[in-house]
Coordinates of C-alpha atoms in Angstrom, one line a residue:
M262 CA 22.3 -16.2 18.7
N263 CA 18.9 -18.3 17.7
Q264 CA 19.4 -21.2 15.3
I265 CA 17.1 -22.8 13.2
T266 CA 17.2 -26.2 11.6
G267 CA 14.6 -29.1 10.4
R268 CA 11.3 -29.1 10.3
V269 CA 9.4 -25.0 11.3
D270 CA 5.9 -25.7 11.2
G271 CA 4.8 -22.3 12.6
I272 CA 6.8 -18.6 13.9
E273 CA 4.9 -16.2 14.7
G274 CA 5.1 -12.8 16.0
A275 CA 8.6 -14.3 16.6
D276 CA 11.9 -11.2 17.5
L277 CA 14.2 -13.9 14.7
R278 CA 16.5 -10.7 14.7
G279 CA 20.7 -11.7 14.1
A280 CA 18.8 -15.8 14.3
V281 CA 20.7 -18.1 12.0
V282 CA 19.1 -20.4 9.4
R283 CA 21.4 -23.0 8.4
D284 CA 20.1 -26.8 6.6
A285 CA 16.3 -25.9 6.6
D286 CA 13.7 -27.0 3.8
L287 CA 12.2 -23.6 3.7
S288 CA 10.3 -24.1 0.0
G289 CA 6.4 -23.3 -0.1
A290 CA 7.5 -21.5 3.2
S291 CA 4.9 -17.8 3.0
F292 CA 6.6 -14.8 4.6
R293 CA 4.4 -12.2 5.4
E294 CA 4.6 -8.4 6.6
V295 CA 8.5 -9.9 7.7
A296 CA 11.4 -7.3 8.1
L297 CA 14.2 -8.9 6.2
N298 CA 16.4 -6.2 6.0
G299 CA 19.9 -6.4 6.3
V300 CA 20.0 -11.2 5.5
R301 CA 22.5 -12.6 4.3
M302 CA 21.7 -15.8 2.0
R303 CA 24.6 -18.2 0.3
G304 CA 24.5 -21.2 -0.7
V305 CA 20.2 -20.8 -1.7
E306 CA 17.9 -22.0 -4.3
L307 CA 15.3 -19.3 -4.7
A308 CA 13.3 -20.3 -7.7
G309 CA 9.5 -19.8 -8.5
A310 CA 9.8 -17.9 -5.9
D311 CA 7.9 -14.8 -5.5
I312 CA 8.1 -11.9 -3.7
D313 CA 6.1 -8.2 -3.6
G314 CA 7.0 -4.9 -0.6
Y315 CA 10.1 -2.7 -0.8
V316 CA 12.9 -4.1 -2.2
Y317 CA 15.6 -1.7 -2.1
D318 CA 19.6 -2.2 -2.1
L319 CA 19.5 -5.9 -3.2
R320 CA 21.7 -7.5 -4.1
I321 CA 21.8 -10.7 -6.0
N322 CA 24.9 -12.3 -7.1
G323 CA 26.8 -9.5 -6.7
V324 CA 24.1 -7.0 -9.4
E325 CA 22.0 -4.8 -8.1
V326 CA 18.4 -5.8 -8.0
E327 CA 16.1 -2.4 -7.5
P328 CA 17.2 -0.3 -10.3
L329 CA 16.2 -3.5 -12.8
I330 CA 13.0 -3.7 -10.7
E331 CA 12.3 0.0 -10.7
A332 CA 13.1 0.3 -14.6
E333 CA 11.2 -2.6 -15.8
L334 CA 7.7 -1.5 -13.6
N335 CA 7.6 1.7 -15.6
K336 CA 8.4 0.3 -18.7
R337 CA 5.2 -1.9 -17.9
Y338 CA 3.2 0.6 -16.0
P339 CA 4.1 4.0 -17.8
E340 CA 1.9 6.1 -14.9
R341 CA 4.2 4.7 -12.5
A342 CA 6.8 6.8 -13.4
L343 CA 3.8 9.8 -13.1
L344 CA 5.2 9.1 -9.6
Q345 CA 8.5 10.5 -9.7
D346 CA 7.7 14.2 -10.5
R347 CA 6.2 15.8 -6.8
T348 CA 5.2 19.4 -8.2
I349 CA 2.4 20.4 -7.7
A350 CA 2.0 19.8 -11.7
G351 CA 3.5 16.5 -11.1
L352 CA 1.4 15.1 -8.2
R353 CA -2.2 16.8 -10.5
A354 CA -1.5 15.0 -13.9
A355 CA -0.4 11.0 -11.1
L356 CA -3.8 12.3 -9.6
D357 CA -6.0 12.2 -12.7
A358 CA -4.2 9.1 -13.9
Y359 CA -4.9 7.2 -10.9
E360 CA -9.1 7.8 -10.8
R361 CA -9.5 7.1 -14.6
M362 CA -7.7 4.1 -13.4
W363 CA -9.6 3.2 -10.5
E364 CA -13.1 4.5 -12.3
A365 CA -12.5 1.8 -14.4
T366 CA -11.9 -0.5 -12.5
V367 CA -14.9 0.5 -9.9
E368 CA -16.6 -0.8 -13.1
R369 CA -14.7 -3.2 -13.9
V370 CA -15.7 -4.6 -10.5
A371 CA -20.2 -3.5 -10.8
S372 CA -20.1 -5.6 -14.3
M373 CA -18.3 -9.3 -11.9
P374 CA -20.4 -11.5 -10.1
P375 CA -22.4 -9.9 -7.1
G376 CA -20.3 -10.3 -4.5
T377 CA -17.1 -10.3 -5.5
V378 CA -15.8 -7.5 -3.4
D379 CA -15.5 -9.0 -1.2
V380 CA -13.5 -11.7 -2.3
S381 CA -10.0 -12.7 -0.8
V382 CA -7.6 -14.2 -2.5
D383 CA -4.7 -15.9 -0.2
D384 CA -5.7 -13.7 2.5
E385 CA -5.5 -10.4 0.5
W386 CA -7.3 -7.2 1.1
S387 CA -10.8 -7.9 -0.4
F388 CA -11.8 -4.8 -3.6
A389 CA -13.7 -2.8 -0.9
Q390 CA -11.1 -3.0 1.9
T391 CA -8.5 -2.3 -0.1
L392 CA -10.4 1.0 -0.9
R393 CA -11.3 1.4 2.4
H394 CA -7.1 1.1 3.7
L395 CA -7.0 4.0 0.8
V396 CA -9.4 5.9 3.0
F397 CA -8.0 5.7 5.9
C398 CA -3.9 6.2 3.6
T399 CA -5.7 9.7 2.7
D400 CA -7.3 10.7 6.1
G401 CA -3.4 10.2 7.6
W402 CA -1.9 11.1 4.5
L403 CA -2.9 13.9 3.2
R404 CA -6.1 15.6 6.2
W405 CA -3.3 14.8 9.5
G406 CA 0.0 15.4 7.3
A407 CA -0.3 17.9 4.0
Q408 CA -3.6 19.8 5.8
G409 CA -2.1 19.4 9.5
R410 CA -6.4 18.5 10.6
R411 CA -6.5 16.8 14.3
D412 CA -10.4 16.7 14.7
D413 CA -12.8 14.0 12.6
V414 CA -9.5 13.2 11.0
F415 CA -10.4 9.7 10.8
W416 CA -13.2 7.2 8.8
P417 CA -13.9 4.3 11.8
A418 CA -14.8 2.4 9.4
G419 CA -11.2 3.4 7.3
V420 CA -9.0 -0.4 8.0
P421 CA -4.7 0.9 9.0
H422 CA -2.3 -1.4 8.1
S423 CA -1.8 -5.0 9.9
G424 CA 1.2 -3.0 11.6
F425 CA -0.9 -0.5 13.1
A426 CA -3.9 -2.1 13.5
A427 CA -3.4 -2.7 17.3
G428 CA -2.8 1.3 17.9
A429 CA -5.2 1.8 15.4
P430 CA -8.6 2.3 17.8
S431 CA -6.8 5.2 19.4
I432 CA -6.8 7.4 16.8
G433 CA -11.1 6.6 16.5
I434 CA -11.0 3.3 14.0
D435 CA -13.2 0.6 14.4
P436 CA -12.2 -2.5 14.5
A437 CA -16.1 -4.4 13.7
A438 CA -17.2 -1.5 11.2
A439 CA -18.7 -3.3 8.4
P440 CA -19.5 -0.6 6.6
S441 CA -21.5 -1.1 2.9
Y442 CA -20.1 -1.2 -0.3
E443 CA -22.3 1.8 -1.3
E444 CA -21.0 3.5 1.4
V445 CA -17.7 2.3 1.7
L446 CA -17.3 4.3 -2.7
E447 CA -18.8 7.5 -1.3
V448 CA -16.5 7.6 1.0
R449 CA -13.8 6.7 -0.8
R450 CA -15.4 9.5 -3.4
G451 CA -15.3 11.8 -1.0
R452 CA -11.4 11.6 -0.1
L453 CA -10.3 11.4 -4.2
R454 CA -12.4 14.8 -4.1
E455 CA -9.9 16.4 -1.4
V456 CA -7.0 14.7 -3.2
R457 CA -7.7 17.0 -5.5
E458 CA -9.5 20.5 -4.2
Y459 CA -6.3 20.5 -2.3
L460 CA -4.1 19.9 -5.8
A461 CA -5.8 22.9 -7.3
A462 CA -5.3 25.1 -4.8
A463 CA -2.3 24.1 -2.9
S464 CA 0.9 27.2 -3.8
P465 CA 4.6 25.9 -4.4
E466 CA 5.0 27.2 -0.7
Q467 CA 2.3 25.7 0.9
A468 CA 3.4 22.1 -0.9
G469 CA 7.0 22.8 0.5
S470 CA 5.7 23.7 4.1
P471 CA 6.6 21.8 7.3
A472 CA 4.2 18.5 7.2
E473 CA 3.5 16.5 10.9
P474 CA 3.7 12.0 9.2
P475 CA 0.5 10.2 11.3
P476 CA 0.4 8.3 13.9
W477 CA 2.2 5.3 12.7
M478 CA 4.7 7.1 12.0
D479 CA 8.4 8.1 13.1
Q480 CA 7.1 11.7 13.9
S481 CA 11.4 12.7 13.8
E482 CA 11.0 12.3 10.0
A483 CA 10.8 15.4 8.5
F484 CA 7.8 16.0 5.9
V485 CA 6.6 18.7 3.6
A486 CA 4.0 18.4 2.5
A487 CA 3.6 18.1 -1.4
Q488 CA 5.9 14.3 0.1
C489 CA 2.6 13.3 1.9
V490 CA 0.3 14.0 -0.9
G491 CA 2.5 11.6 -3.2
V492 CA 2.8 8.7 -0.6
V493 CA -1.3 9.5 -0.9
L494 CA -0.6 8.4 -5.0
S495 CA 1.6 5.8 -4.5
E496 CA -0.2 3.6 -2.1
E497 CA -3.5 4.8 -4.7
W498 CA -0.9 2.8 -7.5
E499 CA 0.3 0.6 -5.7
H500 CA -3.2 -1.1 -3.8
H501 CA -4.4 -0.7 -7.6
R502 CA -2.1 -3.3 -8.9
F503 CA -3.3 -5.4 -6.4
A504 CA -7.0 -5.2 -6.6
T505 CA -6.7 -5.9 -10.0
R506 CA -4.1 -8.8 -9.3
D507 CA -6.8 -10.5 -7.3
L508 CA -9.5 -9.0 -9.6
D509 CA -7.7 -11.2 -12.3
L510 CA -7.0 -14.2 -10.4
I511 CA -10.8 -14.1 -9.7
D512 CA -11.5 -14.1 -12.7
A513 CA -9.5 -16.6 -14.1
G514 CA -10.8 -19.1 -11.2
A515 CA -8.2 -19.4 -9.0
A516 CA -10.1 -19.8 -5.5
P517 CA -10.7 -17.1 -2.9
S518 CA -10.5 -17.9 0.7
T519 CA -13.1 -14.7 2.1

């Protein structure tokens, strides 16, 4: 069992499953792409923390937190609740709402100073990279998953999530790709059109048909086509929230990293 005490300057790529962290000060520490499943914290101080990610079955002082988070998010963002309806009609309604949100945000970015689309705040994806990631998600979950396509599926300039970055070239992703923002917008709008056309034509039987998840997922997990489209729309909502958060910081004059 690993034990960590005292000062540690940096840990990257380490397997710390089952580690014991004792009498350590982690104030101001940053955790990025870290699995904290099943952690136990006793006698901790947690003030001023900012947690963003997949939070499930989390108890704080004996209280199950996840339902409270879900309720608050749906209260703040009524359009998020649309994700709860995974019927074809529900998915269409969600897509309509999210397209309007994104189009308004694209217009907002167009009114901001030149180069804003390439600004990264706190090492997060820039606006352009976010759109490229959404293309990647649509290619994986709509084209590969719901539609079952296997030829010419992935846009080479798509941006994968960090956990799949090493494997991305195997499906045709070019890590060195540097498309113009105009090309990104064109491809991105084309993928939204594909989602819209799929939902317009899909029958309930097609929506419930088995689908193979994209290569970065556990292939033993069962999916149906409607679930795959639901993942696309979940990504749309989550990344819109991240993008607008960072645009607000840029507008407020937060010091960006590029």
